[in-house]
PDB file of C-alpha atoms in Angstrom:
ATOM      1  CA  UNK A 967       0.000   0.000   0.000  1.00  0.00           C
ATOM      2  CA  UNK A 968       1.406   3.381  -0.949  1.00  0.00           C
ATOM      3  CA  UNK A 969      -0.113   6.904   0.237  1.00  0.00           C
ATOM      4  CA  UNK A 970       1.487   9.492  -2.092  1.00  0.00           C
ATOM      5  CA  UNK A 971       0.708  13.132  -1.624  1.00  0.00           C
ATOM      6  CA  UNK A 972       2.826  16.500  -2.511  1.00  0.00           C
ATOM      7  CA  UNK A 973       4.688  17.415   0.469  1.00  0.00           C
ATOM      8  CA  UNK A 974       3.450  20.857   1.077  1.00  0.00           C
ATOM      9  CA  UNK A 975      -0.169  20.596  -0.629  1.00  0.00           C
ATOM     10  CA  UNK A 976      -1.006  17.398   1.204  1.00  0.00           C
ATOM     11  CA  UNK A 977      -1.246  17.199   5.334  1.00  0.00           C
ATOM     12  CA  UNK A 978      -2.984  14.851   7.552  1.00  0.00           C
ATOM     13  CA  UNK A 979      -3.642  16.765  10.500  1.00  0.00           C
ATOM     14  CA  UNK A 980      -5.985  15.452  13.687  1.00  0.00           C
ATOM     15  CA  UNK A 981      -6.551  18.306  16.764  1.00  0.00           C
ATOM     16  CA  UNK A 982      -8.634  15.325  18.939  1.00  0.00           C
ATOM     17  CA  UNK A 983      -7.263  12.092  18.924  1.00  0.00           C
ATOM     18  CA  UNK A 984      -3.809  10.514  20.350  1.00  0.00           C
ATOM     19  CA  UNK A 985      -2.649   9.799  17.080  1.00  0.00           C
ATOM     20  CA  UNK A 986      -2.970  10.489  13.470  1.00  0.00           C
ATOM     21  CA  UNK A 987      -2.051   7.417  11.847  1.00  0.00           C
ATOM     22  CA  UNK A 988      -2.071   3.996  14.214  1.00  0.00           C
ATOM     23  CA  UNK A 989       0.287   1.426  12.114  1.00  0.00           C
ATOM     24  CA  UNK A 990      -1.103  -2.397  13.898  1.00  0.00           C
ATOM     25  CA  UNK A 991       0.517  -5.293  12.250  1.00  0.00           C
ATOM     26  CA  UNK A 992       0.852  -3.071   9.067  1.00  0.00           C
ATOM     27  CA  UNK A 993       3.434  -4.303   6.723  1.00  0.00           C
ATOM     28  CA  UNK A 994       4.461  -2.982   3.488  1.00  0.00           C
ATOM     29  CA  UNK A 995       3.375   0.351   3.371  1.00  0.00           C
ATOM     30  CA  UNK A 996       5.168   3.398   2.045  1.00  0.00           C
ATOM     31  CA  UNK A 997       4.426   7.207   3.182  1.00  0.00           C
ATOM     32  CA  UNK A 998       5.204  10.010   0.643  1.00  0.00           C
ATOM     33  CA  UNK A 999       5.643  13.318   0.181  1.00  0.00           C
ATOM     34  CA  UNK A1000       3.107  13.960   3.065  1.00  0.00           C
ATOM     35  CA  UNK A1001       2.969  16.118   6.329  1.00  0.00           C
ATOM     36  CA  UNK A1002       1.515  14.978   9.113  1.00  0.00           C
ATOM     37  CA  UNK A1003       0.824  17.577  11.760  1.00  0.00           C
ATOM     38  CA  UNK A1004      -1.064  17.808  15.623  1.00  0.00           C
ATOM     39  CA  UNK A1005      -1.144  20.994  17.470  1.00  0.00           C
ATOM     40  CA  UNK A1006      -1.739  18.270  20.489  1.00  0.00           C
ATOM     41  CA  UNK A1007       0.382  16.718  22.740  1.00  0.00           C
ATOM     42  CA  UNK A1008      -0.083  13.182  21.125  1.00  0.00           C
ATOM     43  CA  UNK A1009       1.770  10.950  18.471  1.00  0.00           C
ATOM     44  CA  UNK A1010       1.508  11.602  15.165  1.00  0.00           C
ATOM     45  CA  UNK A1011       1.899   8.359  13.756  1.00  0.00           C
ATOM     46  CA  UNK A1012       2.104   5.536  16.096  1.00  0.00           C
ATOM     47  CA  UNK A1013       4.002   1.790  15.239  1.00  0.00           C
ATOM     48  CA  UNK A1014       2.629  -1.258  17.584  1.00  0.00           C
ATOM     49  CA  UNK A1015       2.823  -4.916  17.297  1.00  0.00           C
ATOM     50  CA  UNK A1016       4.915  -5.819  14.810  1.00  0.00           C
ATOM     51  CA  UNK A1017       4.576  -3.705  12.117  1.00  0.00           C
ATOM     52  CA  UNK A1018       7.056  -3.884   9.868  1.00  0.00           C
ATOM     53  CA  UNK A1019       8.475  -3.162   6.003  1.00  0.00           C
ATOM     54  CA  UNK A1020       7.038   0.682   6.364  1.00  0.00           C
ATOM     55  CA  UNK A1021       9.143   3.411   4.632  1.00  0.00           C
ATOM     56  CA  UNK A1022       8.466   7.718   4.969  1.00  0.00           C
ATOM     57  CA  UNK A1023       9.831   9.429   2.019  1.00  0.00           C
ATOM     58  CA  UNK A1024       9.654  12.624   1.882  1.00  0.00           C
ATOM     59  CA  UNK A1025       7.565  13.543   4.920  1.00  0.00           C
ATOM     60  CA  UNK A1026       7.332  15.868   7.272  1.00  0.00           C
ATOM     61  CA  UNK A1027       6.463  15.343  11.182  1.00  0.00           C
ATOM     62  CA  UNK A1028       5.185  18.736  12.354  1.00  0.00           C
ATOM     63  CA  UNK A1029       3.707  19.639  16.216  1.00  0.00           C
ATOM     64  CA  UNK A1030       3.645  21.991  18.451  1.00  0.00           C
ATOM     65  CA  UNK A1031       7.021  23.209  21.242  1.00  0.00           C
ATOM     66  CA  UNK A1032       6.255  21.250  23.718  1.00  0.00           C
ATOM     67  CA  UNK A1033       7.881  19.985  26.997  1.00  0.00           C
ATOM     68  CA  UNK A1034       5.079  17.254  27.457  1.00  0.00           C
ATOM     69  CA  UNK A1035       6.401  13.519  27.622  1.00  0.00           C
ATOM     70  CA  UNK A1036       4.185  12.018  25.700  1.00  0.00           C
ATOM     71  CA  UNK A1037       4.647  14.433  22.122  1.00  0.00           C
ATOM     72  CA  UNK A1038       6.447  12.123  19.731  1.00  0.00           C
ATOM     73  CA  UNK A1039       6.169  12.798  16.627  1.00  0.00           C
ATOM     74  CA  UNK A1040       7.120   9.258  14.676  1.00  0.00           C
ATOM     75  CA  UNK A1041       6.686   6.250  17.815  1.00  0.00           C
ATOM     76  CA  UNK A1042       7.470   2.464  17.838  1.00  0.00           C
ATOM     77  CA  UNK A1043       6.177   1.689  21.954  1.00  0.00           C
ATOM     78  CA  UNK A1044       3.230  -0.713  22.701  1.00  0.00           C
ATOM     79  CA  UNK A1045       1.445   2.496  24.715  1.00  0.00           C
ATOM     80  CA  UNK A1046      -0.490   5.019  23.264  1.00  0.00           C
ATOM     81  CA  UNK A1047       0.377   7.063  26.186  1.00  0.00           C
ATOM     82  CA  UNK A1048       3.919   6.781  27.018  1.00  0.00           C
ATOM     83  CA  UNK A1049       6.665   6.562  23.974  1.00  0.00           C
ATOM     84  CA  UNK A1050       9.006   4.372  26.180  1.00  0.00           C
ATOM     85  CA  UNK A1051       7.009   1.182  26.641  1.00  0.00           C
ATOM     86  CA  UNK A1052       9.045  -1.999  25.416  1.00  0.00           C
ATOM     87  CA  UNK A1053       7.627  -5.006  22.795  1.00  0.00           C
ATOM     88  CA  UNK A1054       8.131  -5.999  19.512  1.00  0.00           C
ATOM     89  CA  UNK A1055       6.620  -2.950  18.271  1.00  0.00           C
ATOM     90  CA  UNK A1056       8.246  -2.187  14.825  1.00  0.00           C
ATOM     91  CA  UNK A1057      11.106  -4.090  12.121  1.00  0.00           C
ATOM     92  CA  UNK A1058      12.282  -2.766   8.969  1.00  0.00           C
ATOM     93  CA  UNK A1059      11.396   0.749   8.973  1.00  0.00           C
ATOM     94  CA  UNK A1060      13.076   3.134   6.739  1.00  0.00           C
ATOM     95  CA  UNK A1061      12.681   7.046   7.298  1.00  0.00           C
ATOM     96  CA  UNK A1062      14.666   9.182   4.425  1.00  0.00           C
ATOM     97  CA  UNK A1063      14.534  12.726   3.619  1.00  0.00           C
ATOM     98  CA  UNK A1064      12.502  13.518   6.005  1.00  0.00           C
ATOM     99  CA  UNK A1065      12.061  16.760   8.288  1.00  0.00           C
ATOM    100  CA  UNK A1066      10.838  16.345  12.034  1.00  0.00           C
ATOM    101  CA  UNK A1067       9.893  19.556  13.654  1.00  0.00           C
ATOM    102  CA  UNK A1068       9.632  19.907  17.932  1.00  0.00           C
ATOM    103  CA  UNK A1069       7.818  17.300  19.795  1.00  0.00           C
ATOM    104  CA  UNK A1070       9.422  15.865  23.010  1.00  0.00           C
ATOM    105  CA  UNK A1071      11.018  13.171  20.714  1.00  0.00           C
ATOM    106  CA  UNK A1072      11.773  13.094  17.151  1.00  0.00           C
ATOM    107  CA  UNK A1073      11.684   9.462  16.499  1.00  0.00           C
ATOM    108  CA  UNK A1074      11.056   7.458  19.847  1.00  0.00           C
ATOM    109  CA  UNK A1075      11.509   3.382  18.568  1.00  0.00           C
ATOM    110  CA  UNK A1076      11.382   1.363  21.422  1.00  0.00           C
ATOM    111  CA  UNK A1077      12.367  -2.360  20.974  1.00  0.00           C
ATOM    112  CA  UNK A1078      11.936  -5.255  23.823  1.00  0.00           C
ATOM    113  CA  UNK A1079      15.054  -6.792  25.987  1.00  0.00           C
ATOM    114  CA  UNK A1080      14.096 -10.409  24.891  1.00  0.00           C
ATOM    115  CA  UNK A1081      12.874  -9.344  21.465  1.00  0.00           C
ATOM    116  CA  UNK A1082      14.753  -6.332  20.356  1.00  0.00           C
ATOM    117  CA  UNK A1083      13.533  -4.576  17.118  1.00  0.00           C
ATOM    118  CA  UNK A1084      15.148  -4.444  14.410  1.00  0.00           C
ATOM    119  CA  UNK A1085      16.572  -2.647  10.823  1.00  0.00           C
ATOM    120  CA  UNK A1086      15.877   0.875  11.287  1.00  0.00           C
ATOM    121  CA  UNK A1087      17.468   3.083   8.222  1.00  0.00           C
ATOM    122  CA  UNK A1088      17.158   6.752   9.969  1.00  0.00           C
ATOM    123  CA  UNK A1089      18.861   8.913   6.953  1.00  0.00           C
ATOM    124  CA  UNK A1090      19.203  12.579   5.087  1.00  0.00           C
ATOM    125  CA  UNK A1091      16.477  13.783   7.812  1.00  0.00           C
ATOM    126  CA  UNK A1092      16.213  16.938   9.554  1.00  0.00           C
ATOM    127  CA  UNK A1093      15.336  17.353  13.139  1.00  0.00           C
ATOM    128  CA  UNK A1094      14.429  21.041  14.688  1.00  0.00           C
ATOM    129  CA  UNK A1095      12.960  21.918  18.130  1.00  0.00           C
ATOM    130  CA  UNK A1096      13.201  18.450  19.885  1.00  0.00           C
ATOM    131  CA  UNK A1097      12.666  18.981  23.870  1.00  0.00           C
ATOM    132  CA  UNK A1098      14.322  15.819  25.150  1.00  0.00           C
ATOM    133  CA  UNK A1099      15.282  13.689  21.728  1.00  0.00           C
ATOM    134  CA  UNK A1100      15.720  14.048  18.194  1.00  0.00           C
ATOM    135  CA  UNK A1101      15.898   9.815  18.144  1.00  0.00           C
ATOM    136  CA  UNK A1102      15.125   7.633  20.958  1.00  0.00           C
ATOM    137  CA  UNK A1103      15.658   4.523  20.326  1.00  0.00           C
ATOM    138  CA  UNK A1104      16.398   1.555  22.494  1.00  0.00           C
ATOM    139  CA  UNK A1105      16.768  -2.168  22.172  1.00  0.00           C
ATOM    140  CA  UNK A1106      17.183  -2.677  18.445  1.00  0.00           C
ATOM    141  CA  UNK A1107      19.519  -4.550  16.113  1.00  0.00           C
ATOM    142  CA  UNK A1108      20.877  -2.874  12.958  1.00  0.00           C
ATOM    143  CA  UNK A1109      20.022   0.830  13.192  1.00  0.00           C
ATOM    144  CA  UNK A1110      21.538   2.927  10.436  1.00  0.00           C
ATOM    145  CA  UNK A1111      21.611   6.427  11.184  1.00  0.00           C
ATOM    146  CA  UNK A1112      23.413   8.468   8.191  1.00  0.00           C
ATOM    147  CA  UNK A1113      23.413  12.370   7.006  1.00  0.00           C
ATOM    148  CA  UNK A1114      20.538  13.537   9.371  1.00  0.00           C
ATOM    149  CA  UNK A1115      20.805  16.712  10.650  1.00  0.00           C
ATOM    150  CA  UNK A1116      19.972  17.740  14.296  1.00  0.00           C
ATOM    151  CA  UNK A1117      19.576  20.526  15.633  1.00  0.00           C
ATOM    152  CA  UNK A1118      17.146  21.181  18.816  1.00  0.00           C
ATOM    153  CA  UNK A1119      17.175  24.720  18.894  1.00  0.00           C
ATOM    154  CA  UNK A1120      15.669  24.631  22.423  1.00  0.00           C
ATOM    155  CA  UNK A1121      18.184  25.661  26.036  1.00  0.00           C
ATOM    156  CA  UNK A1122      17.323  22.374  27.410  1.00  0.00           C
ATOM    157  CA  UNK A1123      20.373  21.521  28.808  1.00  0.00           C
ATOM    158  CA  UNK A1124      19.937  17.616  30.042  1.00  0.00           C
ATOM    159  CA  UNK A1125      18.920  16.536  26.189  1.00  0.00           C
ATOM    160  CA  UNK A1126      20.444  14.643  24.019  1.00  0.00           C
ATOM    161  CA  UNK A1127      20.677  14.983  19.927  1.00  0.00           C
ATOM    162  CA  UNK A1128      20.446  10.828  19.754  1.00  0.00           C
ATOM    163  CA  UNK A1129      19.685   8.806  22.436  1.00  0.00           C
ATOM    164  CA  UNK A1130      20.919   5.280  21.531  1.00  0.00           C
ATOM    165  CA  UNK A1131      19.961   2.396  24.562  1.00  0.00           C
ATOM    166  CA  UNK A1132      20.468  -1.379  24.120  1.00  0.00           C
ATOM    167  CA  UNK A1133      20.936  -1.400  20.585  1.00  0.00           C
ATOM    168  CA  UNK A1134      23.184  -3.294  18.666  1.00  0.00           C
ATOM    169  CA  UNK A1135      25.007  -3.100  15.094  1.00  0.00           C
ATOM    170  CA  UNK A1136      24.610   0.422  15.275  1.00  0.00           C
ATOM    171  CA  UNK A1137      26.343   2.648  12.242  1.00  0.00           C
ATOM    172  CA  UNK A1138      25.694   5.971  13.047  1.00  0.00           C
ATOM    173  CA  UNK A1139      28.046   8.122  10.287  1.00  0.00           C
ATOM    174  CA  UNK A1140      28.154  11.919   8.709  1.00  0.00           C
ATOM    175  CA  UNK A1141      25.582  13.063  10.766  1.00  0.00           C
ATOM    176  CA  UNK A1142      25.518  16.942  12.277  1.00  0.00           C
ATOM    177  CA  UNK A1143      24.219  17.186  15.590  1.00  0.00           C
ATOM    178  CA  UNK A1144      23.953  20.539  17.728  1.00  0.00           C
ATOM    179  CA  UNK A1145      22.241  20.189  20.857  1.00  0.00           C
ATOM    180  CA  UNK A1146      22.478  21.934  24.212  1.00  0.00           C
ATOM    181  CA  UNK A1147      22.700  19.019  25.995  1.00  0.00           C
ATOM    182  CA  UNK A1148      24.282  15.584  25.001  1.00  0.00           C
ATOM    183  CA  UNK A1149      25.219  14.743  21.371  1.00  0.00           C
ATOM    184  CA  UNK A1150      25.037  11.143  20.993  1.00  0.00           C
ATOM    185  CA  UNK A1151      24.553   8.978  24.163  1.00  0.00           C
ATOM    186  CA  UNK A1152      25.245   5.000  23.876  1.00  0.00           C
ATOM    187  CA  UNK A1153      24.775   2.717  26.503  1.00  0.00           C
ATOM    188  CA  UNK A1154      23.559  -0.609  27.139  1.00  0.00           C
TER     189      UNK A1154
END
């Protein structure tokens, strides 16, 4: 399944519910040249239980400055309240050219200690106004994280450009990160 718009002419946008898109199970499905936006404190598209083989092309992740834990703008958790909660949530899931604008987390992908996720291609995207994270991920095999640009722009001073927890096979390479806080934390 393929949802092509024209980046610019064509947004999804939802001021009510937690989430804009909720990907269940979903495989093979490709995002284009769409924005997805929320003036709420919610998820703007939301990965759960094993979805997997999902690319975003093109796309652009737009909410709000907020400092509220649960804004995140792309999400791999298995709660539709808190961005952090492990299970296989997500595999295979390719983000490229790209531009994610504030939030409390760019990306949050959150994997499972006896089940980590896995295959994450996180490149040429730009990241803007994060509070906390531009990518939050934890246990995960195989993340590649290439020429994406971060910059928070916010004077949050305990934050971190890429938060990187558990994972595994990690390339992370020609990336730009400015950030108050921490650049790139690793730690298992």
């Amino acid at each position: 399944i393929e949802f092509v718009g024209t980046l610019g002419a064509d947004s999804i946008v939802s001021t009510t519910f937690d989430y804009i898109f909720r990907l269940s199970g979903t495989q093979n499905v490709s995002f284009k040249n769409l924005t997805f936006y929320s003036p709420n404190d919610n998820y703007l598209v939301w990965m759960r239980n094993q979805t997997q083989h999902v690319t975003f092309e093109n796309c652009a992740f737009i909410a709000e400055p907020t400092n509220v834990f649960s804004s995140a703008l792309l999400v791999a958790s298995g709660n539709a309240a808190n961005p952090n909660v492990a299970g296989n949530n997500a595999n295979f899931i390719t983000v490229d050219n790209c531009l994610f604008e504030n939030g409390y987390y760019g990306i949050s992908l959150h994997g499972d200690v006896a089940v980590n996720n896995t295959e994450f291609n996180l490149l040429n995207n730009t990241f803007t106004g994060q509070y906390l994270s531009s990518l939050n991920i934890r246990q995960a095999d195989n993340v590649f994280i290439k020429n994406n640009t971060i910059n928070t722009g916010t004077t949050n001073n305990f934050g971190y450009g890429m938060y990187l927890l558990g994972v595994n096979g990690a390339q992370v390479n020609a990336n730009h990160v400015t950030v108050e806080g921490t650049g790139i934390l690793v730690a298992n």
